[in-house]
C-alpha positions as CSV (number, residue, x, y, z in Angstrom):
1,M,0.2,0.0,-0.1
2,S,1.3,3.4,-1.0
3,F,0.7,6.8,0.8
4,S,1.1,8.9,-2.4
5,G,-0.8,11.8,-1.0
6,H,1.5,11.7,2.3
7,T,4.8,11.7,0.3
8,Q,3.4,14.8,-2.0
9,K,2.8,17.0,1.5
10,S,6.2,16.2,2.8
11,S,7.9,17.5,0.0
12,K,6.8,20.7,0.1
13,R,9.8,22.8,1.4
14,P,9.1,25.9,3.6
15,F,9.7,29.4,1.9
16,P,12.9,31.3,2.7
17,V,12.8,33.5,5.5
18,E,13.9,36.5,3.9
19,H,10.7,36.2,1.4
20,I,8.5,36.9,4.5
21,M,10.4,39.4,6.3
22,P,9.0,43.1,5.9
23,P,11.3,45.3,3.3
24,Q,13.5,47.6,5.3
25,V,13.5,51.2,5.4
26,L,16.5,53.2,5.6
27,R,16.4,55.7,8.1
28,N,18.6,58.9,8.3
29,N,19.8,60.2,11.7
30,Y,20.1,64.0,12.6
31,L,24.0,64.2,11.7
32,H,23.1,62.6,8.4
33,V,20.7,65.4,7.5
34,L,22.6,68.4,8.9
35,E,25.6,67.0,6.4
36,E,23.1,66.9,3.5
37,K,22.2,70.4,4.8
38,Q,25.6,71.7,4.6
39,K,26.3,70.3,0.7
40,L,23.2,72.0,-0.2
41,Q,24.8,75.5,0.9
42,L,28.0,74.8,-0.5
43,K,29.9,74.6,3.0
44,K,32.2,71.4,3.7
45,F,31.8,71.7,7.7
46,L,29.6,73.4,10.0
47,L,30.3,76.9,10.5
48,D,30.5,78.6,13.9
49,R,31.0,82.3,15.0
50,M,33.2,83.4,17.6
51,F,33.4,87.0,19.3
52,L,36.8,88.1,21.2
53,V,37.8,91.0,22.9
54,A,41.1,91.1,23.7
55,K,43.7,94.1,25.4
56,T,46.7,94.8,23.1
57,K,49.9,97.3,23.3
58,E,49.3,100.8,22.4
59,N,48.8,101.9,19.0
60,I,49.7,98.6,17.0
61,E,50.4,98.8,13.8
62,K,47.4,97.3,11.4
63,K,50.1,95.7,9.2
64,D,51.8,93.8,11.8
65,V,48.2,92.5,12.8
66,T,46.9,91.9,9.4
67,D,50.1,90.2,8.6
68,Y,50.2,87.9,11.1
69,Y,46.7,86.9,11.2
70,E,46.6,86.2,7.3
71,H,49.8,84.0,8.0
72,L,48.0,82.1,11.0
73,F,44.8,81.9,8.3
74,Q,47.2,80.3,5.7
75,T,49.0,78.3,8.0
76,I,45.7,76.6,9.5
77,S,44.5,76.1,6.0
78,K,47.2,73.9,5.0
79,Q,47.1,71.5,8.4
80,Y,43.6,71.2,8.0
81,V,41.2,70.7,5.5
82,S,38.1,73.6,6.9
83,E,36.3,76.3,6.2
84,A,37.6,79.7,5.0
85,V,38.0,82.6,7.7
86,T,35.6,85.4,7.5
87,G,34.8,88.1,10.0
88,L,35.9,91.4,11.1
89,L,38.8,92.9,13.3
90,L,38.4,96.5,14.9
91,I,41.3,98.0,16.3
92,Y,40.9,100.6,19.1
93,R,43.8,102.2,21.1
94,T,44.4,99.4,23.7
95,F,41.8,97.2,22.7
96,I,40.4,94.6,19.9
97,L,37.2,93.5,18.8
98,H,37.5,90.1,16.6
99,I,34.7,88.4,15.1
100,L,35.4,85.2,13.5
101,E,33.5,82.8,11.1
102,S,34.6,79.2,10.3
103,S,34.4,75.9,10.9
104,S,35.1,74.9,14.8
105,S,38.5,72.8,14.0
106,T,40.1,76.5,13.0
107,L,38.7,78.1,15.8
108,Y,39.9,75.8,18.0
109,S,43.3,76.1,16.1
110,I,43.4,80.5,16.6
111,L,42.7,80.0,20.3
112,L,45.6,77.2,20.6
113,D,48.0,79.8,18.7
114,Y,47.1,82.5,21.5
115,I,47.7,80.4,24.2
116,N,50.9,78.9,22.8
117,H,52.7,82.5,22.9
118,K,50.9,83.3,25.7
119,K,53.2,80.4,27.1
120,K,56.3,81.4,25.5
121,R,56.0,84.7,27.1
122,G,57.7,86.4,24.2
123,E,56.6,89.8,22.2
124,Y,53.2,89.4,21.2
125,F,50.8,92.0,20.6
126,I,47.7,90.6,22.5
127,K,47.9,91.0,26.2
128,G,44.9,89.2,27.6
129,M,42.0,87.6,25.7
130,K,38.2,87.1,26.7
131,I,35.6,84.9,24.6
132,V,32.2,86.8,24.5
133,V,30.1,84.6,22.6
134,V,30.6,81.3,20.7
135,S,27.8,80.8,18.3
136,H,27.7,76.8,17.0
137,N,26.2,75.4,13.6
138,I,25.4,78.8,12.3
139,P,23.2,79.0,9.0
140,T,24.9,81.3,7.5
141,R,27.6,83.9,7.5
142,I,27.4,87.4,8.4
143,F,30.6,88.6,6.7
144,M,31.8,87.9,3.1
145,Q,35.6,88.0,3.8
146,W,38.2,88.9,6.6
147,H,38.4,92.8,7.3
148,V,41.0,94.9,9.2
149,I,39.6,98.4,10.7
150,V,41.5,100.6,13.1
151,I,39.1,102.6,15.1
152,K,39.8,106.4,15.3
153,V,37.3,107.9,17.4
154,P,36.6,111.6,18.6
155,V,37.1,111.9,22.2
156,M,33.5,113.6,22.6
157,Y,32.2,110.3,21.1
158,L,33.6,108.4,24.2
159,D,30.9,108.3,26.4
160,D,31.0,105.8,29.3
161,V,27.5,103.9,29.3
162,T,29.0,100.9,31.4
163,Q,28.2,102.9,34.6
164,S,24.3,102.8,34.0
165,Q,23.6,99.6,32.3
166,S,24.0,95.9,33.4
167,L,25.7,93.1,31.8
168,R,23.1,92.0,30.2
169,E,22.1,95.2,28.4
170,I,25.7,95.9,27.6
171,V,25.9,92.4,25.9
172,T,22.8,92.7,24.1
173,E,23.7,96.2,22.8
174,F,27.4,94.8,21.9
175,L,25.3,92.1,19.6
176,T,23.0,94.0,18.1
177,Q,25.7,96.6,16.9
178,T,28.3,94.2,15.8
179,H,25.2,92.4,13.4
180,K,24.3,96.0,12.5
181,L,27.5,96.6,11.4
182,A,27.7,93.2,9.8
183,L,24.7,94.3,7.7
184,Y,26.5,97.4,6.8
185,F,29.4,95.9,5.5
186,F,27.3,93.3,3.5
187,K,25.2,95.9,1.7
188,T,28.2,98.3,1.0
189,L,31.1,96.2,0.2
190,K,31.3,93.7,-2.7
191,V,33.5,90.1,-2.6
192,G,37.0,91.1,-3.2
193,A,37.0,94.5,-1.8
194,K,39.5,95.8,0.3
195,G,37.0,97.3,3.1
196,P,35.8,100.8,4.2
197,S,38.2,103.4,5.0
198,E,40.3,103.6,7.8
199,N,38.0,106.1,9.6
200,L,34.9,104.0,9.9
201,Y,33.8,106.9,12.1
202,Q,32.9,109.1,9.2
203,P,30.6,106.9,7.1
204,A,28.8,105.1,10.0
205,P,29.3,106.6,13.6
206,E,26.2,105.1,14.8
207,L,27.4,101.7,14.3
208,L,30.7,101.9,16.4
209,L,30.6,100.4,19.8
210,P,32.9,102.8,22.0
211,E,36.0,101.3,23.6
212,Q,34.5,101.5,27.2
213,I,32.2,98.5,26.2
214,I,35.1,96.4,25.0
215,K,37.0,97.2,28.0
216,Y,34.1,96.3,30.1
217,L,33.6,93.0,28.5
218,Y,37.3,92.3,28.8
219,K,37.3,92.9,32.4
220,S,34.1,90.8,33.0
221,E,34.6,87.5,35.3
222,E,31.7,86.3,33.3
223,F,33.4,85.4,30.2
224,L,36.2,82.7,29.9
225,E,39.9,83.2,29.1
226,P,40.7,80.7,25.8
227,E,42.7,78.3,28.3
228,I,39.5,77.8,30.3
229,F,37.6,77.5,27.3
230,I,39.7,75.0,25.7
231,N,40.2,72.7,28.9
232,M,36.2,72.4,29.0
233,Y,36.2,71.6,25.2
234,N,38.8,68.8,25.5
235,R,37.2,67.8,28.9
236,P,35.2,64.3,28.6
237,I,31.7,64.5,29.4
238,H,30.6,61.9,32.2
239,I,26.9,62.0,33.3
240,T,25.5,60.0,36.1
241,F,21.7,59.5,36.1
242,D,19.6,59.0,39.0
243,T,18.9,55.7,37.9
244,E,22.4,54.7,37.9
245,V,22.8,55.5,41.5
246,V,22.2,52.4,44.1
247,W,22.4,52.9,47.7
248,P,23.8,50.8,49.3
249,A,26.7,50.2,47.1
250,P,26.8,46.9,45.2
251,S,29.5,44.3,46.5
252,R,30.9,41.2,45.4
253,F,31.0,38.3,47.8
């Protein structure tokens, strides 16, 4: 007696597992979205913007400062593949305001260069520096190139407003005026232009920050020196959640 029906039933093979699995959907993480956004904006890296105030030796020469920073920018660009530096350097009598836009690695290298000069205790035109603001992943630049301007302001213009305003009000005015000045540059200067005349007080006096504000921000303890900022930047982050804390502490037998 033959059981042909049973033989045919047992000859059937199960379907492969991959045939019954649902199709996989590709999921992008947030980093991938940011990278694609940078490609569309023709940027190689995420852009950061940094506002620095520094004390300098009195009446420094513009050419010396310009040559130094241009050489520094070129050296960094040869060492790392990064974004070009744009921004504005305003040179007052004994202080400077420096706005820098580039990738984080470039700004990091600029701060390290200052720290190295400070450790050597050699001849250097910057006597001290404070970081006012660092903005990460800015959507676009507010400066098309890097400009250096020596500020020559009449004495009557130097009204000290730091005695009647709080730090919050001064920082707000500082950021507002610098962005207005950047907008003025954007509207009046073409790409490749050398910049406005040496005496910026004549075409746009209402946009200039008094040197007392730069001095006030430099002396404020709320803002970090580059050494402290770099140490915080390099410090690993260890976060302990409440769920990880057990008391009494577990012990092995």
